[in-house]
Amino acid sequence: KWFCKEKGKILDPFAGGSVRGIVAEYLGYKYTGIDIRKEQIDSNVKQAIRILEENQQPKWILGDSNKVLDTIEEKFDFVFSCPPYGDLEIYSNLEGDISNMEYSKFLKSYTEIIDKSCKLLKQNSYACFVVGDLRDKKGNYRGFVADTIKAFQNCGMPFYNDAVYVSPVGSASMRASTNMKNQKLVKIHQNILVFKKCLN
């Protein structure tokens, strides 16, 4: 509601779950999501059918976003997604699934998908990605939040808003003492990054 016009069209290039699509359609938007895993798409569709009216169903496309986006011709009013956090959680072994790629290859595909998504966005519209940083095998942060900002800026989308989503603390306090043996803080937030497509 903050960043998309009423009844606008939303594009989600990493539609790994059903929530964004169901909430978007429930609120009167038209949602198109892309995911590479058939079992995830099937699960999303089943949940949407159970919750929404027949004329409110989200549109989920099965396939590799890096290829599917090349086939889409319509324009969107909002890009909204929560991408895989590198290989922090590997979702499948499918070719094109960026969650199973080494970080440099992940970043290349990720950047291409962002660029293609932004090209389908109307002028003066917004993109919002929910991301969090992740560590490499040595325990150092990769700078995924910064890489995401750079990817959007490189395709002409200025960094417009930044909010912090605080995750439920849960067991974080119990894990803190173990983490601090290596001077690692327990992460309990994600960044909500917003970009605007506008003519320079």
Coordinates of C-alpha atoms in Angstrom, one line a residue, residues 19-198:
V19 CA 2.3 -15.1 1.3
R20 CA 3.1 -12.2 -0.9
G21 CA 0.9 -13.4 -3.7
I22 CA -2.1 -14.1 -1.5
V23 CA -1.9 -10.9 0.5
A24 CA -1.4 -8.8 -2.8
E25 CA -4.5 -10.3 -4.4
Y26 CA -6.5 -10.0 -1.2
L27 CA -5.7 -6.3 -1.1
G28 CA -6.8 -5.9 -4.7
Y29 CA -3.5 -6.0 -6.6
K30 CA -2.7 -8.2 -9.5
Y31 CA 0.3 -10.4 -8.6
T32 CA 2.7 -12.3 -10.9
G33 CA 5.3 -14.5 -9.2
I34 CA 8.1 -16.7 -10.7
D35 CA 9.6 -19.8 -9.0
I36 CA 11.8 -22.5 -10.4
R37 CA 10.4 -25.4 -8.2
K38 CA 7.2 -27.1 -9.3
E39 CA 6.4 -28.4 -5.8
Q40 CA 6.6 -24.8 -4.5
I41 CA 4.3 -23.5 -7.2
D42 CA 1.8 -26.3 -6.6
S43 CA 1.8 -25.6 -2.9
N44 CA 1.3 -21.9 -3.5
V45 CA -1.7 -22.5 -5.8
K46 CA -3.3 -24.9 -3.3
Q47 CA -3.0 -22.4 -0.5
A48 CA -4.4 -19.6 -2.7
I49 CA -7.4 -21.6 -3.7
R50 CA -8.1 -22.4 -0.1
I51 CA -7.9 -18.7 1.0
L52 CA -9.0 -16.5 -1.9
E53 CA -12.0 -16.2 -4.2
E54 CA -11.8 -17.7 -7.7
N55 CA -11.4 -14.2 -9.3
Q56 CA -8.5 -13.2 -6.9
Q57 CA -6.0 -15.9 -7.7
P58 CA -2.3 -14.9 -8.0
K59 CA -0.5 -15.9 -11.2
W60 CA 2.5 -18.1 -10.5
I61 CA 4.9 -19.0 -13.4
L62 CA 7.1 -22.1 -13.2
G63 CA 10.6 -21.5 -14.5
D64 CA 14.0 -19.9 -14.1
S65 CA 13.4 -16.1 -13.6
N66 CA 16.5 -15.3 -15.7
K67 CA 14.8 -16.9 -18.7
V68 CA 11.1 -16.3 -17.9
L69 CA 11.6 -12.5 -17.5
D70 CA 12.8 -12.4 -21.1
T71 CA 9.4 -13.6 -22.3
I72 CA 7.2 -11.1 -20.3
E73 CA 6.0 -8.1 -22.2
E74 CA 3.7 -6.4 -19.8
K75 CA 4.8 -3.6 -17.5
F76 CA 4.4 -3.6 -13.7
D77 CA 3.7 -1.0 -11.0
F78 CA 5.8 -2.6 -8.3
V79 CA 8.6 -5.2 -7.9
F80 CA 8.4 -6.9 -4.5
S81 CA 10.5 -9.9 -3.5
C82 CA 12.6 -11.7 -0.9
P83 CA 15.4 -13.5 -2.8
P84 CA 17.4 -16.5 -1.7
Y85 CA 20.2 -15.5 0.7
G86 CA 23.0 -17.0 -1.4
D87 CA 23.5 -20.6 -0.5
L88 CA 22.4 -20.1 3.1
E89 CA 19.5 -22.4 2.3
I90 CA 19.7 -24.6 -0.8
Y91 CA 16.2 -25.1 -2.2
S92 CA 17.0 -27.5 -5.0
N93 CA 19.7 -28.9 -7.3
L94 CA 17.9 -27.6 -10.4
E95 CA 20.0 -25.8 -13.1
G96 CA 19.1 -22.1 -12.8
D97 CA 18.3 -22.3 -9.1
I98 CA 20.6 -19.5 -7.7
S99 CA 20.5 -20.9 -4.2
N100 CA 22.9 -23.8 -5.2
M101 CA 25.4 -21.5 -6.9
E102 CA 28.9 -20.4 -5.6
Y103 CA 28.5 -16.8 -4.5
S104 CA 30.2 -15.1 -7.6
K105 CA 27.9 -17.1 -9.9
F106 CA 24.9 -16.4 -7.6
L107 CA 25.6 -12.7 -7.7
K108 CA 25.9 -12.6 -11.5
S109 CA 22.5 -14.3 -12.0
Y110 CA 20.9 -12.4 -9.2
T111 CA 22.1 -9.1 -10.7
E112 CA 20.7 -10.1 -14.2
I113 CA 17.3 -11.0 -12.7
I114 CA 17.1 -7.6 -10.9
D115 CA 18.0 -5.8 -14.1
K116 CA 15.4 -7.7 -16.1
S117 CA 12.8 -7.1 -13.4
C118 CA 13.5 -3.4 -13.4
K119 CA 13.1 -3.1 -17.1
L120 CA 9.6 -4.4 -16.7
L121 CA 8.8 -1.7 -14.2
K122 CA 6.9 1.5 -15.1
Q123 CA 8.6 4.9 -14.6
N124 CA 8.1 6.5 -11.2
S125 CA 7.4 3.1 -9.7
Y126 CA 9.1 1.3 -6.8
A127 CA 10.9 -2.0 -6.1
C128 CA 11.3 -3.5 -2.7
F129 CA 13.6 -6.4 -1.7
V130 CA 13.7 -7.9 1.8
V131 CA 17.3 -9.1 2.4
G132 CA 19.7 -10.0 5.1
D133 CA 23.5 -10.4 5.1
L134 CA 25.1 -13.9 5.1
R135 CA 28.5 -15.2 6.0
D136 CA 31.0 -17.0 3.9
K137 CA 32.7 -20.2 4.8
K138 CA 35.3 -18.3 6.9
G139 CA 32.5 -16.6 8.9
N140 CA 32.9 -13.2 7.3
Y141 CA 29.9 -11.3 6.0
R142 CA 29.6 -11.2 2.3
G143 CA 28.0 -7.8 2.0
F144 CA 24.8 -9.1 0.4
V145 CA 22.8 -6.1 1.4
A146 CA 25.3 -3.8 -0.2
D147 CA 25.5 -6.1 -3.3
T148 CA 21.7 -5.8 -3.7
I149 CA 21.8 -2.0 -3.4
K150 CA 24.6 -1.9 -6.1
A151 CA 22.6 -4.2 -8.4
F152 CA 19.6 -1.9 -8.4
Q153 CA 21.7 1.3 -8.7
N154 CA 23.5 -0.2 -11.7
C155 CA 20.2 -0.6 -13.6
G156 CA 19.2 3.0 -12.9
M157 CA 17.2 2.5 -9.7
P158 CA 18.3 5.0 -6.9
F159 CA 18.2 3.7 -3.3
Y160 CA 15.2 5.5 -1.9
N161 CA 14.2 3.9 1.5
D162 CA 15.7 1.6 4.0
A163 CA 13.8 0.0 6.9
V164 CA 14.8 -2.6 9.4
Y165 CA 12.5 -5.6 10.0
V166 CA 13.3 -7.1 13.5
S167 CA 12.8 -10.8 13.5
P168 CA 11.3 -12.5 16.6
V169 CA 14.1 -12.9 19.1
G170 CA 13.2 -16.5 19.9
S171 CA 16.3 -18.4 20.7
A172 CA 18.7 -15.7 19.7
S173 CA 19.7 -14.9 23.3
M174 CA 20.4 -18.5 24.0
R175 CA 22.6 -18.7 20.9
A176 CA 24.5 -15.5 21.7
S177 CA 26.9 -17.1 24.2
T178 CA 27.9 -19.7 21.7
N179 CA 28.3 -17.2 18.8
M180 CA 30.4 -14.8 21.0
K181 CA 33.1 -17.5 21.4
N182 CA 34.1 -16.3 17.9
Q183 CA 33.0 -12.7 18.5
K184 CA 30.0 -13.2 16.2
L185 CA 26.8 -11.3 17.0
V186 CA 23.5 -13.1 16.6
K187 CA 21.6 -11.5 13.7
I188 CA 17.9 -10.7 14.4
H189 CA 17.0 -8.3 11.6
Q190 CA 16.6 -8.0 7.9
N191 CA 16.7 -4.9 5.6
I192 CA 13.7 -3.7 3.6
L193 CA 15.3 -1.9 0.7
V194 CA 13.2 0.3 -1.5
F195 CA 14.3 1.7 -4.9
K196 CA 12.6 4.1 -7.3
K197 CA 12.6 4.0 -11.1
C198 CA 12.8 7.6 -12.3

